[in-house]
Coordinates of C-alpha atoms in Angstrom, one line a residue:
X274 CA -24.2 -12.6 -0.4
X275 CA -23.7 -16.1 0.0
X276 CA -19.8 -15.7 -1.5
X277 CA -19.7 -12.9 0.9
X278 CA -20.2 -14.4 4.0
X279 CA -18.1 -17.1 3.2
X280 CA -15.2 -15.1 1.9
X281 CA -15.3 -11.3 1.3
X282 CA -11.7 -11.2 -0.6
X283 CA -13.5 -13.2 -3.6
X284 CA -16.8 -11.8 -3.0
X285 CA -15.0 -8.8 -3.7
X286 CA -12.9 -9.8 -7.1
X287 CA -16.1 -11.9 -8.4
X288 CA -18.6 -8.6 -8.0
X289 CA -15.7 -6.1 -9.0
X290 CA -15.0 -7.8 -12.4
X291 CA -18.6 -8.7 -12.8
X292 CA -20.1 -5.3 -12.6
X293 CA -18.8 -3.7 -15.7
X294 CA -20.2 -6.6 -18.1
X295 CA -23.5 -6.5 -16.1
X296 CA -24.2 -2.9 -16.7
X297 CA -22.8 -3.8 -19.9
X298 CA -26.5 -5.1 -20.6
X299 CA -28.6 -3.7 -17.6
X300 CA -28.7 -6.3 -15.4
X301 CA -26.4 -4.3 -12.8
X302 CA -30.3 -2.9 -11.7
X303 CA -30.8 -6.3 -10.6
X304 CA -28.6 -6.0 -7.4
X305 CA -30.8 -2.9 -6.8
X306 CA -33.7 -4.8 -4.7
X307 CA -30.6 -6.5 -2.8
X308 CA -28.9 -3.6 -1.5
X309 CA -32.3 -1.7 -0.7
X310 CA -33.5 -4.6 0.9
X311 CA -29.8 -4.8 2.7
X312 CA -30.6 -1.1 4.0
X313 CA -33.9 -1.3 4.9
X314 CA -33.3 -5.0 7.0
X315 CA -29.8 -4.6 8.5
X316 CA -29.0 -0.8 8.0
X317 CA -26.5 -1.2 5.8
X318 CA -25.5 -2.8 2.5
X319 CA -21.9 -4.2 1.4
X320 CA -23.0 -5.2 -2.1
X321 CA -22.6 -1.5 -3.4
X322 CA -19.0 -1.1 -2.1
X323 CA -18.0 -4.2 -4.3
X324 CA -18.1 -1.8 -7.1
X325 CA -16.2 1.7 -6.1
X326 CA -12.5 0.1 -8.0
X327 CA -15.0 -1.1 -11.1
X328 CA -16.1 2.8 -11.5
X329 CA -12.8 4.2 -11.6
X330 CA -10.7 1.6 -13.6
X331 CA -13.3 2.6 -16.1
X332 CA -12.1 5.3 -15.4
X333 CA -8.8 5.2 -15.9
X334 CA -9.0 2.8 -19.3
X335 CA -10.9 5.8 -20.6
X336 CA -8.4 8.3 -19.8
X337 CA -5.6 6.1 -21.3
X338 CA -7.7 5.3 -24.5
X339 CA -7.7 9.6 -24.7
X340 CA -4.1 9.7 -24.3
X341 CA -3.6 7.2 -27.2
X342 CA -6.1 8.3 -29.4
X343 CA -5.0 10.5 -32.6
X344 CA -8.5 11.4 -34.1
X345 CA -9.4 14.8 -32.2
X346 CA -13.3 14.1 -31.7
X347 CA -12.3 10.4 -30.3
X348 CA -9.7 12.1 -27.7
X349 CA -12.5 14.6 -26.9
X350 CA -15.0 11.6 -26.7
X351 CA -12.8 9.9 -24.4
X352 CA -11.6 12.8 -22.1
X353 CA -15.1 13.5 -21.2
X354 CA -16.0 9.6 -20.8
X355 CA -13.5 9.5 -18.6
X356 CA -14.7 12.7 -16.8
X357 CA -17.8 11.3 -16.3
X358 CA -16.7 7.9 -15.1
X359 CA -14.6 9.8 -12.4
X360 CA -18.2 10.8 -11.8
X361 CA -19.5 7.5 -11.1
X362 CA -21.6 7.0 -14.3
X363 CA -19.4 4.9 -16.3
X364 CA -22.1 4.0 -19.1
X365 CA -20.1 6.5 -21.6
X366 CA -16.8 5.3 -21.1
X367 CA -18.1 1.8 -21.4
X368 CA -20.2 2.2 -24.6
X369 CA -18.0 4.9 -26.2
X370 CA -14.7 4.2 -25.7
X371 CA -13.7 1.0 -23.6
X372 CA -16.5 -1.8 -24.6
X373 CA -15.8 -1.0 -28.6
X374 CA -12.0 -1.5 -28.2
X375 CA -12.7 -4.4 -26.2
X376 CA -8.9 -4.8 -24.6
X377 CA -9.8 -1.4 -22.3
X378 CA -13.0 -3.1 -21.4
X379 CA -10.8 -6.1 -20.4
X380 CA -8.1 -4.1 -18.9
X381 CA -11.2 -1.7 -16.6
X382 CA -12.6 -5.4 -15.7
X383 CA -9.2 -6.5 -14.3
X384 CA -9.0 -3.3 -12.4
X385 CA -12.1 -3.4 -11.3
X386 CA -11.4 -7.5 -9.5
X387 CA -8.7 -5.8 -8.2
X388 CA -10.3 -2.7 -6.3
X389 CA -13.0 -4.7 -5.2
X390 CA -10.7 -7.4 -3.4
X391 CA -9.6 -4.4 -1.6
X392 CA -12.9 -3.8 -0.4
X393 CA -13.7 -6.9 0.5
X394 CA -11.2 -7.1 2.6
X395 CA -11.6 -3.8 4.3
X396 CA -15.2 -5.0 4.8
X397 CA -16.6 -1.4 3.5
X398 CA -20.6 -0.7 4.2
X399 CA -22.8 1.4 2.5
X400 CA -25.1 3.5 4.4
X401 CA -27.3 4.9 2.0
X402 CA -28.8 4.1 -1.0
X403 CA -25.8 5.4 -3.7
X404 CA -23.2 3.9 -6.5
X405 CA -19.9 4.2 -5.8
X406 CA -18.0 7.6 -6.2
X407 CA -15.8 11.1 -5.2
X408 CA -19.6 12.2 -5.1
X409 CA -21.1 9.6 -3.0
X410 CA -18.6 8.8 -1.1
X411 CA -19.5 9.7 2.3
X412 CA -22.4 7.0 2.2
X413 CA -19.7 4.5 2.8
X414 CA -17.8 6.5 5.5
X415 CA -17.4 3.9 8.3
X416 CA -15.6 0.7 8.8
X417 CA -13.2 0.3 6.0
X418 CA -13.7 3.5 4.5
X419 CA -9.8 4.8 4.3
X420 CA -9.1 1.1 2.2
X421 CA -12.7 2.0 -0.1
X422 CA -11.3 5.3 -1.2
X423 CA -7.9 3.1 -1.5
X424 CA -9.6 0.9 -3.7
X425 CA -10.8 3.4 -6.2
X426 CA -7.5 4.8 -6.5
X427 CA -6.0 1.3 -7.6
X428 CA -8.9 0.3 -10.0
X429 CA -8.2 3.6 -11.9
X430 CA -4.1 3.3 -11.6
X431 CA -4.8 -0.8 -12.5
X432 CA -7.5 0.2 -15.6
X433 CA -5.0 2.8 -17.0
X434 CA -1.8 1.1 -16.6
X435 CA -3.1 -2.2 -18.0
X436 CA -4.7 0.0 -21.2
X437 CA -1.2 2.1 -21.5
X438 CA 0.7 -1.7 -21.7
X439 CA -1.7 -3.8 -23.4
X440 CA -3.1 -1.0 -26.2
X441 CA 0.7 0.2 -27.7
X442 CA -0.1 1.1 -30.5
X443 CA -2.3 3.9 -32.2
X444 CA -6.2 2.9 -31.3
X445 CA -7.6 4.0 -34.7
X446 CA -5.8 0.7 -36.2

């Protein structure tokens, strides 16, 4: 909060790359008590819109890996990782596909800076208690919301263009 206030742009990179390693090992729940707290206090929260370009580069590294992958069950693995992700739960593209290939994981967590300096900027509030998504969506409608679903867009185009460049060759190797 205290990176926020003083500038939102960075606020937003530093919690959009973050949040992929933090759920990574759980301690995304940790920012829980701070955006309820943020609702219950001011009415809003601008923690959770940090993440919305996080949840769909994800994404879109998942849906790359699919497109590279040769093995049939690994594609399937990944399509529906990715499908899921589009979702807004990201834990099976993370643990499945992007987080065991490591360069997707790196590629989503670029993505992810990048859609949430987006949001930052727009200054995007949350108005409910709900992570990022097509589903949720309307819990952020308000003051930056047209640059929020912006931001998704680019952290999917950013995770899957940086996994098409920087994974060439067949995954399996």
């Amino acid at each position: 909060l205290a990176i926020y206030t003083w500038n939102p742009i960075v606020s937003g990179v530093f919690m959009g790359a973050l949040i992929q390693p933090m759920v990574s090992v759980g301690a995304h729940w940790s920012l829980v008590p701070i955006a309820m707290n943020n609702l219950s206090v001011i009415g809003y929260d601008i923690i959770f819109p940090l993440f919305a370009g996080a949840v769909y580069a994800q994404s879109g590294a998942a849906l790359a890996c699919a497109l590279k992958f040769q093995d049939p069950l690994k594609k399937k693995n990944a399509f529906q990782s990715a499908f899921t992700a589009f979702l807004g739960v990201t834990e099976p593209a993370l643990y499945t596909v992007n987080l065991p290939l490591m360069k997707p994981f790196i590629c989503a967590v670029i993505g992810g800076g990048i859609g949430g300096a987006i949001t930052g900027f727009a200054g995007t509030r949350c108005y409910s208690f709900a992570f990022p998504s097509v589903v949720t969506c309307l819990a952020y409608a308000g003051p930056g919301f047209g640059l929020f679903m912006f931001s998704m867009v680019v952290g999917f185009i950013s995770g899957f263009g940086l996994t098409m460049a920087v994974c060439r060759k067949n995954l399996e190797d």
